[in-house]
Tab-separated table of C-alpha atoms in Angstrom:
chain	number	residue	atom	x	y	z
A	1	ILE	CA	52.456	49.098	-7.457
A	2	ASN	CA	51.127	47.080	-10.348
A	3	ALA	CA	52.803	43.949	-8.952
A	4	GLU	CA	51.332	44.603	-5.499
A	5	TYR	CA	47.901	45.272	-7.010
A	6	GLY	CA	48.170	42.091	-9.069
A	7	LYS	CA	49.077	40.108	-5.974
A	8	GLN	CA	46.149	41.530	-4.024
A	9	TRP	CA	43.775	40.930	-6.925
A	10	TYR	CA	45.022	37.364	-7.254
A	11	GLN	CA	44.575	36.723	-3.546
A	12	ARG	CA	41.058	38.135	-3.626
A	13	ARG	CA	40.359	36.035	-6.686
A	14	VAL	CA	41.601	32.871	-4.985
A	15	ARG	CA	39.599	33.647	-1.845
A	16	GLY	CA	36.534	34.370	-3.963
A	17	LEU	CA	36.879	31.190	-5.969
A	18	SER	CA	37.446	29.294	-2.756
A	19	LEU	CA	34.283	30.795	-1.314
A	20	LEU	CA	32.458	30.001	-4.548
A	21	HIS	CA	33.704	26.432	-4.434
A	22	SER	CA	32.679	26.157	-0.787
A	23	ALA	CA	29.274	27.573	-1.625
A	24	GLN	CA	28.979	25.080	-4.460
A	25	MET	CA	29.888	22.181	-2.176
A	26	LEU	CA	27.508	23.437	0.500
A	27	LEU	CA	24.636	23.817	-1.939
A	28	SER	CA	25.284	20.385	-3.420
A	29	ALA	CA	25.489	18.771	0.013
A	30	LEU	CA	22.385	20.621	1.177
A	31	THR	CA	20.522	19.642	-1.952
A	32	LEU	CA	21.517	16.003	-1.621
A	33	LEU	CA	20.508	16.071	2.038
A	34	ILE	CA	17.121	17.554	1.207
A	35	LEU	CA	16.696	15.129	-1.660
A	36	GLY	CA	17.692	12.226	0.551
A	37	CYS	CA	15.234	13.278	3.238
A	38	SER	CA	12.477	13.694	0.696
A	39	VAL	CA	13.148	10.276	-0.781
A	40	GLU	CA	13.183	8.746	2.693
A	41	GLN	CA	10.005	10.557	3.561
A	42	THR	CA	8.181	9.547	0.416
A	43	SER	CA	9.431	5.970	0.608
A	44	ALA	CA	7.080	5.525	3.536
A	45	LEU	CA	4.350	6.914	1.313
A	46	ALA	CA	5.433	5.021	-1.783
A	47	PRO	CA	2.725	4.121	-4.269
A	48	THR	CA	0.604	1.454	-2.628
A	49	THR	CA	0.622	-1.863	-4.502
A	50	ALA	CA	-2.532	-3.783	-5.332
A	51	LEU	CA	-2.851	-7.214	-6.927
A	52	SER	CA	-4.891	-7.694	-10.079
A	53	PHE	CA	-6.273	-11.177	-10.768
A	54	ARG	CA	-7.062	-12.295	-14.286
A	55	HIS	CA	-10.629	-13.568	-14.586
A	56	ASP	CA	-9.881	-17.251	-15.107
A	57	LEU	CA	-9.660	-20.444	-13.072
A	58	GLN	CA	-5.861	-20.502	-13.188
A	59	SER	CA	-5.249	-17.188	-11.388
A	60	TYR	CA	-5.228	-17.648	-7.637
A	61	MET	CA	-3.086	-17.866	-4.498
A	62	MET	CA	-3.302	-20.718	-2.014
A	63	LEU	CA	-2.135	-21.053	1.585
A	64	GLN	CA	-2.268	-23.850	4.128
A	65	LEU	CA	-1.417	-22.369	7.499
A	66	ASP	CA	-1.760	-23.384	11.110
A	67	MET	CA	-5.153	-21.852	11.873
A	68	GLU	CA	-4.960	-22.367	15.629
A	69	PRO	CA	-4.360	-18.634	16.324
A	70	VAL	CA	-7.710	-17.800	14.677
A	71	LYS	CA	-9.686	-20.732	16.013
A	72	GLU	CA	-11.783	-18.543	18.309
A	73	ALA	CA	-11.754	-15.186	16.510
A	74	ILE	CA	-10.913	-13.860	13.081
A	75	THR	CA	-11.365	-10.752	10.944
A	76	VAL	CA	-10.697	-10.579	7.209
A	77	CYS	CA	-10.463	-7.116	5.656
A	78	SER	CA	-9.538	-5.855	2.218
A	79	TRP	CA	-9.984	-3.062	-0.246
A	80	VAL	CA	-11.781	-4.633	-3.211
A	81	LEU	CA	-12.149	-3.494	-6.805
A	82	LYS	CA	-14.855	-5.576	-8.466
A	83	LYS	CA	-14.582	-5.834	-12.252
A	84	THR	CA	-17.183	-8.458	-13.068
A	85	ALA	CA	-20.901	-7.894	-13.549
A	86	ASP	CA	-23.098	-7.657	-10.466
A	87	SER	CA	-24.602	-11.070	-11.209
A	88	VAL	CA	-21.221	-12.841	-11.066
A	89	HIS	CA	-20.210	-14.670	-7.887
A	90	ASP	CA	-16.565	-13.623	-7.876
A	91	ALA	CA	-14.924	-15.117	-4.805
A	92	TRP	CA	-11.863	-13.236	-3.613
A	93	PHE	CA	-11.307	-15.184	-0.390
A	94	THR	CA	-12.298	-18.658	0.777
A	95	TYR	CA	-11.340	-20.878	3.675
A	96	ASN	CA	-12.656	-24.419	3.449
A	97	ALA	CA	-11.803	-27.433	5.573
A	98	PRO	CA	-12.052	-31.025	4.319
A	99	SER	CA	-14.976	-31.677	6.648
A	100	ARG	CA	-16.656	-28.268	6.319
A	101	ILE	CA	-16.918	-26.004	3.305
A	102	HIS	CA	-17.920	-22.367	3.405
A	103	GLU	CA	-16.102	-21.784	6.679
A	104	ILE	CA	-15.268	-18.353	5.267
A	105	LEU	CA	-16.316	-17.145	1.846
A	106	ILE	CA	-16.330	-13.584	0.552
A	107	ALA	CA	-17.056	-12.465	-2.991
A	108	GLY	CA	-17.099	-9.149	-4.762
A	109	ARG	CA	-20.839	-9.744	-4.945
A	110	ILE	CA	-21.223	-9.754	-1.174
A	111	ARG	CA	-25.009	-9.755	-1.259
A	112	GLY	CA	-24.743	-13.254	-2.696
A	113	TRP	CA	-21.619	-14.619	-1.064
A	114	ALA	CA	-20.619	-13.659	2.447
A	115	TYR	CA	-20.210	-16.651	4.723
A	116	MET	CA	-18.658	-17.054	8.160
A	117	LEU	CA	-18.655	-20.501	9.810
A	118	GLN	CA	-21.116	-21.672	7.140
A	119	ASN	CA	-23.540	-18.921	8.131
A	120	HIS	CA	-24.732	-16.843	5.210
A	121	LEU	CA	-24.759	-13.146	6.113
A	122	GLU	CA	-27.605	-12.248	3.818
A	123	ASN	CA	-27.642	-8.622	2.715
A	124	ASN	CA	-28.772	-6.369	-0.121
A	125	GLN	CA	-25.538	-4.426	-0.575
A	126	ALA	CA	-24.807	-3.773	-4.226
A	127	VAL	CA	-21.139	-3.376	-5.152
A	128	PRO	CA	-20.517	-1.131	-8.182
A	129	THR	CA	-17.931	-2.363	-10.650
A	130	GLY	CA	-14.769	-0.360	-11.242
A	131	GLU	CA	-14.788	1.248	-7.796
A	132	TRP	CA	-12.702	0.598	-4.711
A	133	HIS	CA	-14.666	-0.397	-1.624
A	134	HIS	CA	-13.642	-1.680	1.785
A	135	VAL	CA	-15.009	-4.994	3.044
A	136	CYS	CA	-14.524	-6.768	6.385
A	137	ILE	CA	-16.042	-9.902	7.836
A	138	ALA	CA	-15.470	-10.536	11.543
A	139	TRP	CA	-16.317	-13.240	14.061
A	140	GLY	CA	-15.588	-13.916	17.712
A	141	PHE	CA	-16.402	-16.982	19.798
A	142	GLN	CA	-16.813	-14.858	22.900
A	143	THR	CA	-19.205	-12.396	21.253
A	144	LYS	CA	-21.001	-15.186	19.349
A	145	LYS	CA	-21.422	-12.761	16.461
A	146	ASN	CA	-20.680	-12.692	12.741
A	147	ILE	CA	-20.499	-9.158	11.393
A	148	LEU	CA	-20.171	-8.012	7.782
A	149	TYR	CA	-18.873	-4.499	7.084
A	150	PHE	CA	-19.026	-2.486	3.882
A	151	ASP	CA	-17.130	0.811	3.676
A	152	GLY	CA	-16.724	0.957	7.427
A	153	ILE	CA	-20.391	0.312	8.270
A	154	ALA	CA	-21.833	-2.930	9.673
A	155	ILE	CA	-24.443	-4.023	7.148
A	156	LYS	CA	-25.246	-7.442	8.615
A	157	GLU	CA	-24.890	-9.062	12.027
A	158	GLU	CA	-25.887	-12.593	12.976
A	159	ALA	CA	-25.468	-14.925	15.933
A	160	SER	CA	-22.779	-17.557	15.372
A	161	GLY	CA	-23.563	-20.006	18.177
A	162	ASP	CA	-20.948	-22.131	19.924
A	163	THR	CA	-19.079	-23.179	16.785
A	164	LYS	CA	-15.357	-22.593	16.423
A	165	LEU	CA	-13.348	-22.345	13.233
A	166	THR	CA	-12.535	-25.767	11.792
A	167	MET	CA	-8.837	-26.545	11.559
A	168	GLY	CA	-6.860	-28.103	8.710
A	169	GLY	CA	-8.392	-26.091	5.927
A	170	THR	CA	-7.076	-24.265	2.870
A	171	MET	CA	-7.189	-20.562	2.118
A	172	ALA	CA	-7.588	-19.398	-1.456
A	173	ILE	CA	-7.264	-15.821	-2.660
A	174	GLY	CA	-8.764	-14.828	-5.995
A	175	GLN	CA	-10.691	-18.072	-6.474
A	176	TYR	CA	-13.260	-20.407	-4.966
A	177	ILE	CA	-11.726	-23.733	-3.917
A	178	LYS	CA	-12.861	-26.519	-1.636
A	179	HIS	CA	-9.717	-28.576	-1.172
A	180	ALA	CA	-6.070	-28.013	-1.955
A	181	ASP	CA	-5.567	-31.405	-3.617
A	182	LYS	CA	-8.667	-31.452	-5.818
A	183	ARG	CA	-8.494	-29.145	-8.807
A	184	ALA	CA	-11.920	-30.424	-9.853
A	185	ASP	CA	-13.326	-28.461	-6.950
A	186	PHE	CA	-12.439	-25.219	-8.662
A	187	HIS	CA	-15.639	-23.631	-9.862
A	188	ASN	CA	-16.342	-20.860	-12.298
A	189	HIS	CA	-16.208	-18.261	-9.538
A	190	ALA	CA	-12.873	-16.598	-10.254
A	191	PHE	CA	-12.450	-13.126	-8.804
A	192	GLY	CA	-10.998	-11.232	-11.748
A	193	GLY	CA	-10.676	-7.957	-9.851
A	194	GLU	CA	-8.108	-6.203	-7.674
A	195	LEU	CA	-7.270	-6.506	-3.992
A	196	LEU	CA	-5.385	-4.088	-1.795
A	197	LYS	CA	-4.305	-4.394	1.831
A	198	MET	CA	-5.976	-7.702	2.479
A	199	ASN	CA	-5.173	-8.522	6.102
A	200	ILE	CA	-6.374	-11.266	8.410
A	201	TYR	CA	-6.469	-10.588	12.143
A	202	LYS	CA	-6.544	-13.062	15.011
A	203	ARG	CA	-9.292	-11.284	16.869
A	204	GLN	CA	-12.637	-9.744	16.102
A	205	LEU	CA	-11.919	-6.117	15.293
A	206	THR	CA	-14.257	-3.579	16.828
A	207	ALA	CA	-16.692	-1.540	14.788
A	208	GLU	CA	-14.634	1.561	15.604
A	209	GLU	CA	-11.442	-0.037	14.271
A	210	VAL	CA	-13.096	-1.160	11.056
A	211	ASN	CA	-14.604	2.264	10.543
A	212	GLU	CA	-11.284	3.989	11.134
A	213	MET	CA	-9.571	1.600	8.741
A	214	PHE	CA	-12.023	2.680	6.044
A	215	THR	CA	-12.125	6.400	6.821
A	216	SER	CA	-8.310	6.542	7.010
A	217	GLY	CA	-8.279	5.581	3.363
A	218	MET	CA	-6.396	3.268	1.066
A	219	CYS	CA	-3.152	5.191	1.477
A	220	SER	CA	-3.072	5.332	5.268
A	221	ASP	CA	-0.823	3.326	7.558
A	222	PHE	CA	-3.621	2.559	9.999
A	223	GLU	CA	-3.089	-1.178	9.489
A	224	ASP	CA	0.358	-0.786	11.041
A	225	THR	CA	-1.296	-0.039	14.377
A	226	LEU	CA	-2.807	-3.537	14.283
A	227	VAL	CA	0.392	-5.446	13.518
A	228	ALA	CA	0.347	-7.193	16.895
A	229	ASP	CA	-3.076	-8.603	16.030
A	230	ALA	CA	-2.216	-9.689	12.499
A	231	PHE	CA	-2.447	-13.336	11.481
A	232	LEU	CA	-1.713	-12.839	7.785
A	233	ARG	CA	-0.430	-9.477	6.577
A	234	TRP	CA	-0.789	-7.932	3.148
A	235	GLU	CA	2.983	-7.748	2.844
A	236	THR	CA	3.171	-11.537	3.191
A	237	ILE	CA	0.519	-12.012	0.529
A	238	LEU	CA	2.178	-9.482	-1.733
A	239	TYR	CA	5.806	-10.570	-1.427
A	240	ALA	CA	5.956	-14.087	0.013
A	241	THR	CA	2.994	-16.023	-1.374
A	242	GLU	CA	3.184	-18.090	-4.540
A	243	ARG	CA	1.085	-16.809	-7.425
A	244	HIS	CA	-0.638	-19.053	-9.934
A	245	GLY	CA	-1.810	-17.941	-13.338
A	246	THR	CA	-1.853	-14.250	-14.142
A	247	ILE	CA	-1.643	-12.023	-11.096
A	248	THR	CA	-0.016	-8.645	-11.626
A	249	GLU	CA	1.052	-5.846	-9.325
A	250	VAL	CA	-0.722	-2.547	-9.819
A	251	PRO	CA	0.640	0.667	-8.267
A	252	ILE	CA	-2.037	2.760	-6.605
A	253	THR	CA	-0.856	6.358	-6.592
A	254	CYS	CA	-1.818	8.111	-3.410
A	255	PRO	CA	-2.289	11.899	-3.181
A	256	GLY	CA	0.955	13.655	-2.359
A	257	ASP	CA	3.172	10.632	-2.913
A	258	HIS	CA	5.557	12.315	-5.327
A	259	TRP	CA	5.260	16.004	-4.486
A	260	ASN	CA	8.423	16.238	-2.410
A	261	VAL	CA	10.466	14.103	-4.768
A	262	LEU	CA	9.497	16.126	-7.814
A	263	TYR	CA	9.945	19.444	-6.031
A	264	PHE	CA	13.383	18.696	-4.650
A	265	THR	CA	14.435	16.851	-7.787
A	266	ASP	CA	13.717	19.991	-9.766
A	267	PHE	CA	15.720	22.000	-7.264
A	268	TYR	CA	18.563	19.480	-7.398
A	269	ASN	CA	18.600	19.510	-11.208
A	270	LYS	CA	18.838	23.280	-11.199
A	271	VAL	CA	21.920	23.064	-9.001
A	272	VAL	CA	23.477	20.244	-11.013
A	273	ASP	CA	22.792	22.090	-14.268
A	274	ASP	CA	24.568	25.121	-12.749
A	275	ASP	CA	21.580	27.412	-13.182
A	276	ILE	CA	22.115	28.759	-9.682
A	277	LEU	CA	25.885	28.393	-9.545
A	278	LYS	CA	26.363	30.039	-12.934
A	279	LYS	CA	24.452	33.075	-11.769
A	280	MET	CA	26.525	33.201	-8.586
A	281	LYS	CA	29.730	32.924	-10.584
A	282	ASP	CA	28.680	35.629	-13.050
A	283	GLN	CA	27.706	37.949	-10.234
A	284	PHE	CA	31.010	37.246	-8.469
A	285	GLU	CA	33.016	38.054	-11.610
A	286	VAL	CA	31.105	41.269	-12.141
A	287	VAL	CA	31.865	42.334	-8.580
A	288	GLU	CA	35.499	41.332	-8.982
A	289	GLU	CA	35.862	43.318	-12.158
A	290	PHE	CA	34.304	46.334	-10.484
A	291	PHE	CA	36.632	46.262	-7.507
A	292	GLY	CA	39.591	45.440	-9.741
A	293	HIS	CA	39.066	48.530	-11.888
A	294	LYS	CA	38.361	50.641	-8.834
A	295	ASN	CA	41.728	49.784	-7.349
């Protein structure tokens, strides 16, 4: 009888441990699956990266591209964090051709510097320092309009005439520059602030699109809906454009970015640390002892 009881107890024990092991494997697999999904989910919402430019003449980015796709329409948009005083002309984007300067010029102090096709879009918009704001400047040959937007609202609109964008120019980000081969044309108008999601589009965006870009917020993926219209994307500026001087990447933490990762990481750690499994094992042994003595 004792031998038969021992055999039965052993078989139950093996089955129980097997079930416990299966439960452990299932929980671990489930946890890893959840964790993997949460990481994949939050990767799309990873902390958005801005670029911070040191306030000096050496910190800039320069591009010479074929401007033909934007010859008859262009929109430049960016989130801008101005760090200099309101009186400082801090240019964060310029496009100048050898034969024409001020083709496009935008500064943190937009009420002083906002040019499109040499036309000054005069405005009285003050830009507070240390705050993120959204700025767009748009032009279309068909509409014959230059429009300046601040935080999703058109603050200045002017007629542009029959002029088209001059080809063969140089784009500078974070600095004012006239020509790519003349460093003497650098002026004391360094940006010294931060840029985020600076995109250039090969058409004149509508007022509704600009407004939605702003209202969607810094952490939205609204710009992805305009990929087909992009001439120069933020990802290209961020990852594939040479940096001069001191330009650093700054993570912009968006609301909810890490919630899932932290939540499921905590859950995963509890499983790995055997908090849950230990309790299951203890409860199993208690039940086993009870049934063992009962038999």
